[in-house]
Amino acid sequence: MPRTIQPSTVQPSTVHQANGAASVNSGGPHRHSALMWLGLVLGAVLVTATVSIGYAYWQIAREVDEDLTQLISFIDTRLQTAERSLLELDKLELELCDSPAIERLTEFAFEHPASGIFLTRPNDEHAKVFCTIHGQVSPLQHSRVLARAPLADKPQFELLIVEHLWSGRLRSDLFLDYHGERQYNSVQIPLTDSFAFFEDDNDRERRVVSRLAGEYELTRQGELSEAAQWGQISSESQGWPIQYEAGIGGNRVLHEAMISLPFWLPVGLLTVGLFGYVLRLREEVTAHHFRFHRALDRKEFVGYFQPLVDVRAGKIVGCEVLLRWRKANGAVIPPGHFIPELERSSLIQPVTQQLLTSLGPQLDEILAADPLFRCGVNLVPAQLEQPALGDWLVDFSKTFDCRQLAFEITERLPITDMEAAKHELKRIKALGIEIELDDAGTGYGGAAYLQELTIDVLKIDKLFVDTLVHSPAHTPVLDAYIRLGQSLGLKIIAEGVETEAQSQALLSRGVSLQQGYLFARPLPAAEFVAFYRGWRPQLSGSELSSVSAVRAKKVLP
């Protein structure tokens, strides 16, 4: 049975949330915080009230719908019973309303007690007198038809509302008429004013109405006025021209809402809290994006350079270019405060391009002096899964020797599209760029990256280099990574070298390429060039480490 729910018009409530910084005169941050908490509490109350009322409305609507279903089932069953009875009555020979006929009709009525009062007459259009268990009656004398509803799929049947005298009083009843083969039969359909399946205690908040052909009211249950209802459920019978409607009482909805309010209050607080948290995160992301755009336009993203030293040869053979945010006032924002957000944003690509473009002007002296000098630049996996970087590098290679570049792929973030990454790395390596696996053993890729990607250099993370200090006699993971890199024919770079003992221990394991504070901290471009100029090749790792440490202290504050 098709149902439609028509909620009454409810005026929406709007919650306005102020967003901004309070002035010093109005109380500063403390006042703003108090206003925020006040708004949070009010928002939670409003959300709780809305959810409680909505849930209560849904409960009452479901209950009303069940009432409607039972009423439809009750009336449809009565009509179907009456239909079968009339078909059986047509088989009886009742042409004359004599004693035998009345007796047969009485017996038939006792056999069909749920069908009501039967009336029958010969199938003669001139006959106006019906035969009943009480004898002959003439409907025209004491009754009139108020409404008719033919059945489209059952043309021999017709529903009527008939007003007639009963015990000296006028009353209206539903009749089902059947134009049979032998006679014209009719039966009264007993529809009471109360139904056992309706709960009496909710009668004041109930309004269930059935109508014949959408006009004439058959039954009404409950005292709820249309003005006091918040909504209405409408339906209709599948086989009979009877429509039904039931109202949803507003007072019952409010009563149920008050009962469920304590349960929904924590839910409201949690919902508003989560909404506020998400909104704040969104504002922060938007603010970050704006600040990143501005910093990019002002060229505030700059490279700091940490030397890569071949300890065995006593030579600086490269550097790692570390991104820093140096503002116009000279303040440098720590990388941990912006790099994670930047890596997740769409601006990581233009920032990388700007960083690479700056290498030539900043390090031209070093790059010209040593064609084998390589600058290591960090990439994020998303840049390897899109063709944008490779396309840009093709043009960049026309003005910069890409053989002096190395791209570091970190394990901190996963590569989600390995096939795309392999394809882009192939394009990048074709330009002469080396590929280094950074933070090896600390993140997602591990041996899988070594297996799938064309890696040239394995960078051992500071985490494993530190074991040379904390437990120098027990370094199985460090030794395993060194052996793995050597067996694969990879260059090996040790990061985070801070002491001469670490440097010597690594050198004894065959790792001569080293990077760390033992040699120098990350330096601005001008200071790095000066550091490179002042470097003097050393003959031994021990001597190199000592001299380099002294130079690093002199160069850096």
XYZ file of C-alpha atoms in Angstrom, residues 59-321:
263
model
C 8.624 6.977 16.768
C 5.112 8.440 16.780
C 4.928 8.331 12.971
C 5.856 4.658 13.064
C 3.188 3.984 15.708
C 0.543 5.903 13.730
C 1.517 4.003 10.602
C 1.000 0.730 12.466
C -2.446 1.947 13.605
C -3.293 2.749 10.010
C -2.084 -0.642 8.823
C -4.302 -2.425 11.362
C -7.339 -0.343 10.422
C -6.825 -1.019 6.706
C -6.384 -4.719 7.394
C -9.550 -4.756 9.557
C -11.783 -3.023 6.980
C -10.325 -4.917 4.013
C -10.943 -8.203 5.809
C -14.565 -7.228 6.487
C -15.095 -6.310 2.848
C -13.478 -9.489 1.544
C -15.652 -11.577 3.901
C -18.739 -9.732 2.700
C -17.742 -10.256 -0.939
C -17.418 -14.025 -0.495
C -20.721 -14.157 1.383
C -22.588 -12.341 -1.400
C -21.206 -14.719 -3.994
C -22.453 -17.652 -1.929
C -25.825 -15.957 -1.278
C -26.390 -15.657 -5.024
C -26.455 -19.447 -5.247
C -29.531 -19.702 -2.975
C -33.015 -19.744 -4.467
C -34.703 -16.784 -2.825
C -37.033 -15.539 -5.520
C -39.976 -15.505 -3.129
C -39.646 -14.049 0.331
C -41.725 -16.774 1.945
C -41.138 -18.712 5.142
C -38.780 -21.280 3.566
C -36.795 -18.454 1.971
C -36.596 -16.516 5.254
C -35.541 -19.707 7.038
C -32.789 -20.364 4.487
C -31.683 -16.737 4.725
C -31.593 -16.966 8.538
C -29.489 -20.113 8.407
C -27.156 -18.397 5.953
C -26.803 -15.403 8.280
C -25.881 -17.673 11.201
C -23.277 -19.383 9.018
C -21.776 -15.977 8.127
C -21.917 -13.980 11.386
C -19.084 -11.601 10.439
C -20.843 -10.294 7.351
C -23.691 -8.259 8.851
C -27.321 -8.017 7.722
C -28.154 -9.555 4.325
C -30.765 -8.189 1.909
C -31.789 -9.864 -1.328
C -34.368 -9.428 -4.058
C -35.036 -10.920 -7.481
C -32.963 -9.586 -10.315
C -35.874 -7.527 -11.529
C -35.403 -3.832 -12.050
C -39.051 -3.223 -11.080
C -38.758 -4.982 -7.747
C -38.225 -2.515 -4.901
C -38.695 -4.868 -1.948
C -35.855 -6.761 -0.273
C -36.100 -9.979 1.662
C -34.322 -10.134 5.048
C -34.333 -12.454 8.041
C -37.089 -10.227 9.414
C -39.194 -10.476 6.271
C -39.760 -8.001 3.475
C -38.500 -4.416 3.736
C -38.749 -1.477 1.357
C -35.555 0.625 1.536
C -37.108 3.506 -0.344
C -39.490 4.211 2.533
C -36.918 4.576 5.279
C -33.497 5.102 3.668
C -31.513 7.080 1.117
C -28.133 6.601 -0.596
C -25.568 9.196 0.483
C -22.621 8.026 -1.618
C -21.757 5.394 -4.246
C -18.397 3.938 -5.246
C -18.365 1.373 -8.089
C -15.451 -1.063 -8.189
C -13.543 -0.680 -11.460
C -12.140 -4.210 -11.467
C -15.388 -5.749 -10.125
C -18.226 -4.148 -12.111
C -20.903 -6.304 -10.444
C -20.010 -4.904 -7.016
C -20.678 -1.454 -5.604
C -20.063 0.182 -2.233
C -22.749 2.494 -0.860
C -23.266 4.694 2.163
C -26.937 4.394 3.117
C -28.744 6.508 5.684
C -31.624 4.543 7.257
C -33.780 4.177 10.328
C -32.576 1.812 12.993
C -34.571 1.445 16.202
C -36.299 4.721 15.437
C -33.010 6.647 14.857
C -31.256 7.674 11.667
C -27.840 6.118 11.119
C -25.439 5.671 8.223
C -23.928 2.322 7.282
C -21.693 0.916 4.603
C -23.290 -1.599 2.243
C -21.761 -3.823 -0.403
C -24.129 -4.558 -3.303
C -23.781 -7.392 -5.775
C -25.686 -7.719 -9.033
C -25.631 -11.510 -9.232
C -26.882 -13.933 -11.854
C -29.933 -14.942 -9.837
C -30.708 -11.908 -7.691
C -29.608 -8.551 -6.407
C -27.866 -9.043 -3.044
C -26.673 -6.533 -0.464
C -24.984 -6.826 2.899
C -24.387 -4.312 5.666
C -20.705 -3.964 6.638
C -20.537 -3.505 10.413
C -17.916 -0.813 11.130
C -17.765 0.108 14.810
C -16.704 3.439 16.280
C -13.955 1.828 18.389
C -11.349 -0.770 17.641
C -9.650 -3.111 20.080
C -6.198 -2.584 18.555
C -6.199 1.127 19.422
C -4.861 2.055 22.874
C -7.433 4.089 24.782
C -4.851 6.217 26.652
C -3.659 7.778 23.384
C -7.135 8.589 22.067
C -6.756 12.330 22.693
C -3.630 12.400 20.534
C -5.039 10.208 17.758
C -6.954 10.969 14.571
C -7.521 8.036 12.226
C -10.120 8.539 9.511
C -11.354 6.343 6.636
C -13.320 7.760 3.700
C -15.245 6.232 0.821
C -13.999 7.515 -2.544
C -12.001 10.176 -0.678
C -15.132 12.089 0.345
C -17.632 10.428 2.662
C -16.310 9.620 6.120
C -16.716 5.978 7.146
C -14.925 5.813 10.491
C -13.162 8.199 12.835
C -11.034 7.242 15.791
C -9.533 9.722 18.244
C -10.055 13.311 19.325
C -6.999 15.006 17.809
C -7.836 18.170 15.884
C -6.141 18.953 12.593
C -4.678 22.139 14.109
C -2.908 20.148 16.857
C -1.258 17.648 14.552
C 2.329 18.032 13.281
C 2.014 15.744 10.323
C -0.225 13.290 8.536
C 0.155 9.825 7.056
C -2.067 8.962 4.109
C -2.781 5.603 2.519
C -5.434 3.709 0.598
C -6.760 0.204 0.221
C -5.386 -1.907 -2.599
C -8.702 -3.485 -3.607
C -11.377 -1.055 -2.440
C -12.107 2.652 -3.075
C -11.392 3.623 0.532
C -8.794 6.177 1.603
C -7.236 6.530 5.031
C -5.398 9.258 6.893
C -3.889 9.471 10.352
C -2.575 12.508 12.215
C 0.643 12.800 14.241
C -0.066 14.643 17.485
C 2.347 17.420 18.380
C 1.836 17.050 22.140
C 2.746 13.366 21.988
C 5.880 14.183 20.018
C 6.962 16.747 22.624
C 6.167 14.364 25.472
C 8.278 11.591 23.945
C 11.038 14.096 23.158
C 11.253 15.170 26.811
C 11.558 11.539 27.887
C 14.462 10.883 25.480
C 16.196 14.235 26.093
C 18.660 12.950 28.770
C 19.774 10.221 26.392
C 20.371 12.555 23.454
C 22.171 15.316 25.399
C 25.584 13.543 25.382
C 25.060 12.778 21.692
C 24.361 16.450 21.033
C 27.468 17.537 22.938
C 29.606 15.036 21.044
C 28.122 16.046 17.685
C 28.649 19.761 18.245
C 32.126 19.111 19.607
C 33.075 17.078 16.549
C 31.546 19.691 14.262
C 33.530 22.422 15.983
C 36.699 20.355 15.754
C 36.190 19.656 12.034
C 35.351 23.309 11.403
C 38.490 24.391 13.208
C 40.592 21.912 11.244
C 39.050 23.198 8.018
C 39.849 26.762 8.998
C 43.407 25.770 9.832
C 43.809 23.982 6.489
C 42.392 27.008 4.674
C 44.686 29.318 6.629
C 47.692 27.086 5.874
C 46.835 27.047 2.190
C 46.568 30.827 2.078
C 49.848 31.269 3.942
C 51.567 28.732 1.681
C 50.359 30.602 -1.395
C 51.638 33.893 -0.015
C 54.973 32.376 0.989
C 55.353 30.859 -2.473
C 54.643 34.206 -4.133
C 57.182 35.937 -1.855
C 59.745 33.156 -2.405
C 59.975 32.526 1.324
C 60.482 28.773 0.795
C 64.251 28.358 0.550
C 66.768 25.564 0.589
C 69.179 24.883 3.419
C 72.132 22.708 2.447
C 73.767 19.947 4.489
C 77.010 18.598 3.022
C 77.466 14.980 1.960
C 81.055 13.958 2.649
C 83.074 11.105 1.208
C 85.105 10.424 4.342
C 87.539 8.105 2.584
C 88.339 10.656 -0.146
C 88.112 13.644 2.216
C 85.782 15.484 -0.150
C 82.357 17.079 -0.187
C 80.604 15.228 -2.997
C 77.095 16.557 -2.645
C 74.471 17.953 -0.351
C 70.926 17.418 0.761
C 68.647 20.369 0.051
